Amino acid sequence: MAKKNPYVFTIGFDETDPVHVRAAEILNGTKKKAQLIAAAILSYVDGADSERRPDFNMESFQPLLEKLIQKELERVMSRHPAPPADEEGQSSESILDLSYEEKETKMDENVTRNIIEAMDIFRKN
């Protein structure tokens, strides 16, 4: 019996396998899942130097990048305790506000290129 639609798949991940859990987290963090899966398969099968590279769409990776940055900030902040407060409860050091604000952020070409290059390095290793 032939498949009804050869371009539609249902994939189940094993929640007890750390590799599957990580893959599911990545897929849940991106909007264009099919594009990410297609790029990953082509990269795996054809190698990192494949001539066919998908167009980089920052919007599809933004949620994942935000989550990774947030985790890294939490990790760093947990290693560095807050500075001691004075009698009034105020810190003697200035505090940089790193909280997330709902606003559109434009990334310049250099930042985008650096992210793509870093992703290529991870794919090669």
Short mmCIF file of N, CA and C in Angstrom, two decimals:
data_model
loop_
_atom_site.label_atom_id
_atom_site.label_comp_id
_atom_site.label_asym_id
_atom_site.label_seq_id
_atom_site.Cartn_x
_atom_site.Cartn_y
_atom_site.Cartn_z
N MET A 1 0.85 -1.18 0.00
CA MET A 1 0.00 0.00 0.00
C MET A 1 0.89 1.24 0.00
N ALA A 2 0.63 2.13 -0.92
CA ALA A 2 1.43 3.35 -1.05
C ALA A 2 0.95 4.41 -0.05
N LYS A 3 1.88 5.28 0.27
CA LYS A 3 1.59 6.37 1.19
C LYS A 3 0.69 7.38 0.50
N LYS A 4 -0.29 7.94 1.23
CA LYS A 4 -1.21 8.91 0.64
C LYS A 4 -0.48 10.16 0.17
N ASN A 5 0.37 10.70 1.02
CA ASN A 5 1.11 11.91 0.67
C ASN A 5 2.57 11.70 1.08
N PRO A 6 3.48 11.56 0.10
CA PRO A 6 4.88 11.29 0.44
C PRO A 6 5.60 12.47 1.09
N TYR A 7 4.95 13.62 1.21
CA TYR A 7 5.58 14.81 1.79
C TYR A 7 5.08 15.12 3.20
N VAL A 8 4.28 14.24 3.77
CA VAL A 8 3.76 14.44 5.12
C VAL A 8 4.24 13.29 6.00
N PHE A 9 4.79 13.65 7.18
CA PHE A 9 5.32 12.66 8.11
C PHE A 9 4.82 12.94 9.52
N THR A 10 4.71 11.88 10.29
CA THR A 10 4.43 12.00 11.71
C THR A 10 5.62 11.38 12.42
N ILE A 11 6.27 12.16 13.27
CA ILE A 11 7.47 11.70 13.96
C ILE A 11 7.21 11.71 15.45
N GLY A 12 7.54 10.61 16.11
CA GLY A 12 7.43 10.54 17.56
C GLY A 12 8.83 10.46 18.17
N PHE A 13 9.08 11.23 19.21
CA PHE A 13 10.38 11.22 19.86
C PHE A 13 10.27 10.47 21.19
N ASP A 14 11.34 9.78 21.56
CA ASP A 14 11.42 9.02 22.80
C ASP A 14 11.83 9.97 23.92
N GLU A 15 10.91 10.23 24.85
CA GLU A 15 11.18 11.20 25.93
C GLU A 15 12.22 10.71 26.94
N THR A 16 12.62 9.44 26.84
CA THR A 16 13.67 8.93 27.74
C THR A 16 15.06 9.00 27.11
N ASP A 17 15.13 9.36 25.84
CA ASP A 17 16.42 9.46 25.13
C ASP A 17 16.84 10.93 25.10
N PRO A 18 17.98 11.29 25.74
CA PRO A 18 18.42 12.69 25.78
C PRO A 18 18.60 13.31 24.39
N VAL A 19 19.00 12.53 23.41
CA VAL A 19 19.16 13.06 22.05
C VAL A 19 17.80 13.44 21.49
N HIS A 20 16.81 12.60 21.70
CA HIS A 20 15.45 12.89 21.22
C HIS A 20 14.86 14.10 21.94
N VAL A 21 15.11 14.18 23.25
CA VAL A 21 14.60 15.31 24.03
C VAL A 21 15.19 16.62 23.50
N ARG A 22 16.50 16.63 23.25
CA ARG A 22 17.15 17.85 22.74
C ARG A 22 16.61 18.21 21.35
N ALA A 23 16.44 17.20 20.50
CA ALA A 23 15.90 17.45 19.15
C ALA A 23 14.48 18.04 19.24
N ALA A 24 13.67 17.51 20.14
CA ALA A 24 12.30 18.02 20.31
C ALA A 24 12.32 19.46 20.82
N GLU A 25 13.25 19.78 21.74
CA GLU A 25 13.37 21.16 22.24
C GLU A 25 13.71 22.11 21.11
N ILE A 26 14.63 21.70 20.25
CA ILE A 26 15.03 22.55 19.13
C ILE A 26 13.86 22.75 18.18
N LEU A 27 13.17 21.67 17.84
CA LEU A 27 12.02 21.79 16.93
C LEU A 27 10.91 22.65 17.53
N ASN A 28 10.68 22.50 18.83
CA ASN A 28 9.64 23.31 19.47
C ASN A 28 10.04 24.77 19.58
N GLY A 29 11.33 25.07 19.41
CA GLY A 29 11.81 26.45 19.50
C GLY A 29 11.86 27.16 18.17
N THR A 30 11.46 26.50 17.10
CA THR A 30 11.51 27.14 15.79
C THR A 30 10.14 27.09 15.12
N LYS A 31 9.86 28.07 14.30
CA LYS A 31 8.57 28.14 13.61
C LYS A 31 8.56 27.28 12.35
N LYS A 32 9.67 27.25 11.61
CA LYS A 32 9.73 26.53 10.34
C LYS A 32 10.42 25.18 10.53
N LYS A 33 9.67 24.27 11.11
CA LYS A 33 10.21 22.95 11.45
C LYS A 33 10.64 22.18 10.22
N ALA A 34 9.83 22.20 9.18
CA ALA A 34 10.15 21.45 7.96
C ALA A 34 11.45 21.95 7.34
N GLN A 35 11.66 23.25 7.33
CA GLN A 35 12.89 23.82 6.77
C GLN A 35 14.10 23.37 7.58
N LEU A 36 13.99 23.39 8.91
CA LEU A 36 15.08 22.98 9.78
C LEU A 36 15.40 21.49 9.58
N ILE A 37 14.36 20.66 9.52
CA ILE A 37 14.57 19.22 9.32
C ILE A 37 15.20 18.96 7.96
N ALA A 38 14.72 19.62 6.91
CA ALA A 38 15.28 19.44 5.58
C ALA A 38 16.75 19.85 5.54
N ALA A 39 17.08 20.98 6.15
CA ALA A 39 18.47 21.45 6.18
C ALA A 39 19.35 20.47 6.96
N ALA A 40 18.83 19.96 8.07
CA ALA A 40 19.61 19.01 8.89
C ALA A 40 19.87 17.71 8.13
N ILE A 41 18.85 17.21 7.45
CA ILE A 41 19.02 15.96 6.69
C ILE A 41 20.02 16.15 5.56
N LEU A 42 19.88 17.25 4.82
CA LEU A 42 20.82 17.49 3.71
C LEU A 42 22.24 17.68 4.24
N SER A 43 22.38 18.37 5.35
CA SER A 43 23.70 18.57 5.94
C SER A 43 24.29 17.23 6.39
N TYR A 44 23.47 16.38 6.97
CA TYR A 44 23.93 15.08 7.46
C TYR A 44 24.30 14.16 6.30
N VAL A 45 23.47 14.12 5.28
CA VAL A 45 23.69 13.21 4.15
C VAL A 45 24.74 13.75 3.19
N ASP A 46 24.63 15.03 2.83
CA ASP A 46 25.52 15.62 1.82
C ASP A 46 26.78 16.20 2.43
N GLY A 47 26.82 16.36 3.74
CA GLY A 47 27.97 16.96 4.40
C GLY A 47 27.79 18.44 4.59
N ALA A 48 28.60 19.01 5.46
CA ALA A 48 28.49 20.44 5.80
C ALA A 48 28.82 21.33 4.62
N ASP A 49 29.56 20.81 3.64
CA ASP A 49 29.95 21.62 2.50
C ASP A 49 29.01 21.46 1.32
N SER A 50 27.80 21.03 1.59
CA SER A 50 26.82 20.84 0.53
C SER A 50 26.58 22.16 -0.20
N GLU A 51 26.44 22.07 -1.51
CA GLU A 51 26.22 23.29 -2.31
C GLU A 51 24.85 23.89 -2.04
N ARG A 52 23.90 23.06 -1.73
CA ARG A 52 22.55 23.57 -1.49
C ARG A 52 22.42 23.96 -0.03
N ARG A 53 22.39 25.24 0.23
CA ARG A 53 22.22 25.75 1.59
C ARG A 53 20.86 26.45 1.65
N PRO A 54 20.10 26.16 2.69
CA PRO A 54 18.81 26.83 2.81
C PRO A 54 19.01 28.30 3.15
N ASP A 55 18.04 29.11 2.75
CA ASP A 55 18.07 30.52 3.12
C ASP A 55 17.96 30.64 4.64
N PHE A 56 18.80 31.50 5.20
CA PHE A 56 18.78 31.70 6.64
C PHE A 56 17.67 32.67 6.97
N ASN A 57 16.75 32.24 7.80
CA ASN A 57 15.64 33.07 8.20
C ASN A 57 15.74 33.29 9.71
N MET A 58 16.15 34.49 10.10
CA MET A 58 16.39 34.79 11.51
C MET A 58 15.13 34.60 12.35
N GLU A 59 13.97 34.89 11.79
CA GLU A 59 12.73 34.77 12.55
C GLU A 59 12.48 33.35 13.02
N SER A 60 12.86 32.36 12.22
CA SER A 60 12.61 30.98 12.61
C SER A 60 13.54 30.52 13.73
N PHE A 61 14.71 31.14 13.87
CA PHE A 61 15.66 30.75 14.90
C PHE A 61 15.60 31.65 16.13
N GLN A 62 14.89 32.76 16.06
CA GLN A 62 14.85 33.73 17.15
C GLN A 62 14.40 33.12 18.47
N PRO A 63 13.30 32.35 18.51
CA PRO A 63 12.89 31.78 19.81
C PRO A 63 13.96 30.86 20.41
N LEU A 64 14.60 30.07 19.57
CA LEU A 64 15.65 29.18 20.06
C LEU A 64 16.84 29.97 20.58
N LEU A 65 17.26 30.99 19.84
CA LEU A 65 18.39 31.82 20.28
C LEU A 65 18.07 32.53 21.59
N GLU A 66 16.86 33.04 21.72
CA GLU A 66 16.47 33.72 22.96
C GLU A 66 16.53 32.75 24.14
N LYS A 67 16.06 31.52 23.92
CA LYS A 67 16.07 30.52 24.99
C LYS A 67 17.51 30.16 25.37
N LEU A 68 18.37 29.99 24.38
CA LEU A 68 19.77 29.67 24.65
C LEU A 68 20.47 30.80 25.40
N ILE A 69 20.21 32.03 24.99
CA ILE A 69 20.82 33.19 25.64
C ILE A 69 20.31 33.30 27.08
N GLN A 70 19.01 33.09 27.28
CA GLN A 70 18.44 33.15 28.62
C GLN A 70 19.06 32.10 29.53
N LYS A 71 19.23 30.87 29.02
CA LYS A 71 19.86 29.81 29.82
C LYS A 71 21.30 30.16 30.17
N GLU A 72 22.03 30.72 29.21
CA GLU A 72 23.42 31.10 29.46
C GLU A 72 23.50 32.22 30.50
N LEU A 73 22.61 33.20 30.40
CA LEU A 73 22.58 34.28 31.40
C LEU A 73 22.28 33.74 32.79
N GLU A 74 21.31 32.82 32.88
CA GLU A 74 20.97 32.24 34.18
C GLU A 74 22.16 31.48 34.74
N ARG A 75 22.88 30.75 33.88
CA ARG A 75 24.04 29.99 34.33
C ARG A 75 25.12 30.92 34.87
N VAL A 76 25.42 31.98 34.14
CA VAL A 76 26.44 32.94 34.56
C VAL A 76 26.02 33.67 35.82
N MET A 77 24.76 34.08 35.88
CA MET A 77 24.27 34.83 37.05
C MET A 77 24.29 33.96 38.30
N SER A 78 24.07 32.66 38.14
CA SER A 78 24.07 31.78 39.32
C SER A 78 25.47 31.64 39.91
N ARG A 79 26.50 31.84 39.09
CA ARG A 79 27.88 31.75 39.58
C ARG A 79 28.37 33.03 40.22
N HIS A 80 27.70 34.14 39.96
CA HIS A 80 28.12 35.44 40.48
C HIS A 80 27.01 36.01 41.36
N PRO A 81 27.17 35.92 42.67
CA PRO A 81 26.12 36.42 43.56
C PRO A 81 25.96 37.94 43.43
N ALA A 82 24.80 38.40 43.81
CA ALA A 82 24.51 39.84 43.75
C ALA A 82 25.42 40.58 44.71
N PRO A 83 25.84 41.82 44.38
CA PRO A 83 26.69 42.60 45.27
C PRO A 83 25.95 42.93 46.57
N PRO A 84 26.69 43.10 47.66
CA PRO A 84 26.05 43.40 48.94
C PRO A 84 25.32 44.74 48.89
N ALA A 85 24.23 44.82 49.64
CA ALA A 85 23.42 46.05 49.67
C ALA A 85 23.85 46.92 50.85
N ASP A 86 23.62 48.25 50.74
CA ASP A 86 23.92 49.16 51.85
C ASP A 86 22.75 49.16 52.84
N GLU A 87 22.76 50.08 53.81
CA GLU A 87 21.73 50.10 54.84
C GLU A 87 20.33 50.32 54.26
N GLU A 88 20.25 51.02 53.14
CA GLU A 88 18.95 51.33 52.54
C GLU A 88 18.48 50.21 51.61
N GLY A 89 19.26 49.16 51.52
CA GLY A 89 18.86 48.04 50.65
C GLY A 89 19.26 48.23 49.20
N GLN A 90 20.02 49.29 48.91
CA GLN A 90 20.44 49.55 47.54
C GLN A 90 21.84 48.99 47.32
N SER A 91 22.06 48.45 46.15
CA SER A 91 23.39 47.93 45.80
C SER A 91 24.32 49.09 45.50
N SER A 92 25.58 48.95 45.88
CA SER A 92 26.55 50.00 45.61
C SER A 92 27.02 49.96 44.16
N GLU A 93 26.74 48.86 43.46
CA GLU A 93 27.13 48.74 42.06
C GLU A 93 25.92 49.00 41.16
N SER A 94 26.19 49.50 39.97
CA SER A 94 25.10 49.70 39.02
C SER A 94 24.69 48.34 38.46
N ILE A 95 23.43 48.19 38.17
CA ILE A 95 22.90 46.93 37.67
C ILE A 95 22.43 47.12 36.25
N LEU A 96 22.87 46.24 35.38
CA LEU A 96 22.48 46.27 33.98
C LEU A 96 21.18 45.50 33.82
N ASP A 97 20.16 46.13 33.28
CA ASP A 97 18.86 45.49 33.08
C ASP A 97 18.92 44.65 31.81
N LEU A 98 18.86 43.34 31.97
CA LEU A 98 18.90 42.43 30.83
C LEU A 98 17.54 41.79 30.57
N SER A 99 16.49 42.35 31.16
CA SER A 99 15.16 41.76 31.00
C SER A 99 14.70 41.91 29.55
N TYR A 100 13.89 40.97 29.15
CA TYR A 100 13.37 40.93 27.78
C TYR A 100 12.23 41.93 27.63
N GLU A 101 12.30 42.72 26.59
CA GLU A 101 11.21 43.67 26.29
C GLU A 101 10.62 43.30 24.95
N GLU A 102 9.31 43.38 24.85
CA GLU A 102 8.63 43.10 23.60
C GLU A 102 8.84 44.27 22.65
N LYS A 103 9.84 44.17 21.82
CA LYS A 103 10.07 45.19 20.80
C LYS A 103 10.80 44.52 19.65
N GLU A 104 10.64 45.07 18.50
CA GLU A 104 11.27 44.49 17.33
C GLU A 104 12.74 44.90 17.31
N THR A 105 13.59 43.90 17.19
CA THR A 105 15.03 44.15 17.18
C THR A 105 15.57 43.80 15.81
N LYS A 106 16.25 44.72 15.21
CA LYS A 106 16.87 44.48 13.91
C LYS A 106 18.31 44.02 14.13
N MET A 107 18.70 42.98 13.43
CA MET A 107 20.07 42.49 13.53
C MET A 107 20.80 42.93 12.27
N ASP A 108 21.97 43.51 12.46
CA ASP A 108 22.71 43.96 11.30
C ASP A 108 23.33 42.76 10.58
N GLU A 109 23.85 43.02 9.41
CA GLU A 109 24.39 41.96 8.56
C GLU A 109 25.56 41.23 9.21
N ASN A 110 26.42 41.95 9.95
CA ASN A 110 27.56 41.31 10.61
C ASN A 110 27.12 40.30 11.66
N VAL A 111 26.12 40.65 12.46
CA VAL A 111 25.64 39.73 13.50
C VAL A 111 25.04 38.49 12.84
N THR A 112 24.24 38.68 11.82
CA THR A 112 23.65 37.54 11.12
C THR A 112 24.73 36.65 10.52
N ARG A 113 25.73 37.23 9.89
CA ARG A 113 26.83 36.46 9.28
C ARG A 113 27.59 35.69 10.36
N ASN A 114 27.86 36.35 11.50
CA ASN A 114 28.56 35.68 12.60
C ASN A 114 27.78 34.49 13.13
N ILE A 115 26.46 34.63 13.24
CA ILE A 115 25.63 33.52 13.72
C ILE A 115 25.68 32.37 12.73
N ILE A 116 25.57 32.67 11.44
CA ILE A 116 25.62 31.62 10.41
C ILE A 116 26.97 30.92 10.45
N GLU A 117 28.06 31.67 10.57
CA GLU A 117 29.39 31.07 10.63
C GLU A 117 29.54 30.19 11.87
N ALA A 118 29.01 30.64 13.00
CA ALA A 118 29.10 29.84 14.22
C ALA A 118 28.30 28.54 14.07
N MET A 119 27.14 28.63 13.44
CA MET A 119 26.34 27.43 13.22
C MET A 119 27.06 26.47 12.29
N ASP A 120 27.74 26.98 11.27
CA ASP A 120 28.51 26.13 10.36
C ASP A 120 29.64 25.40 11.10
N ILE A 121 30.29 26.11 12.03
CA ILE A 121 31.37 25.50 12.81
C ILE A 121 30.82 24.35 13.65
N PHE A 122 29.65 24.56 14.27
CA PHE A 122 29.05 23.50 15.08
C PHE A 122 28.67 22.30 14.21
N ARG A 123 28.19 22.56 12.99
CA ARG A 123 27.81 21.46 12.11
C ARG A 123 29.03 20.62 11.72
N LYS A 124 30.18 21.28 11.54
CA LYS A 124 31.39 20.57 11.11
C LYS A 124 31.97 19.73 12.22
N ASN A 125 31.71 20.10 13.47
CA ASN A 125 32.28 19.37 14.61
C ASN A 125 31.37 18.34 15.12
#
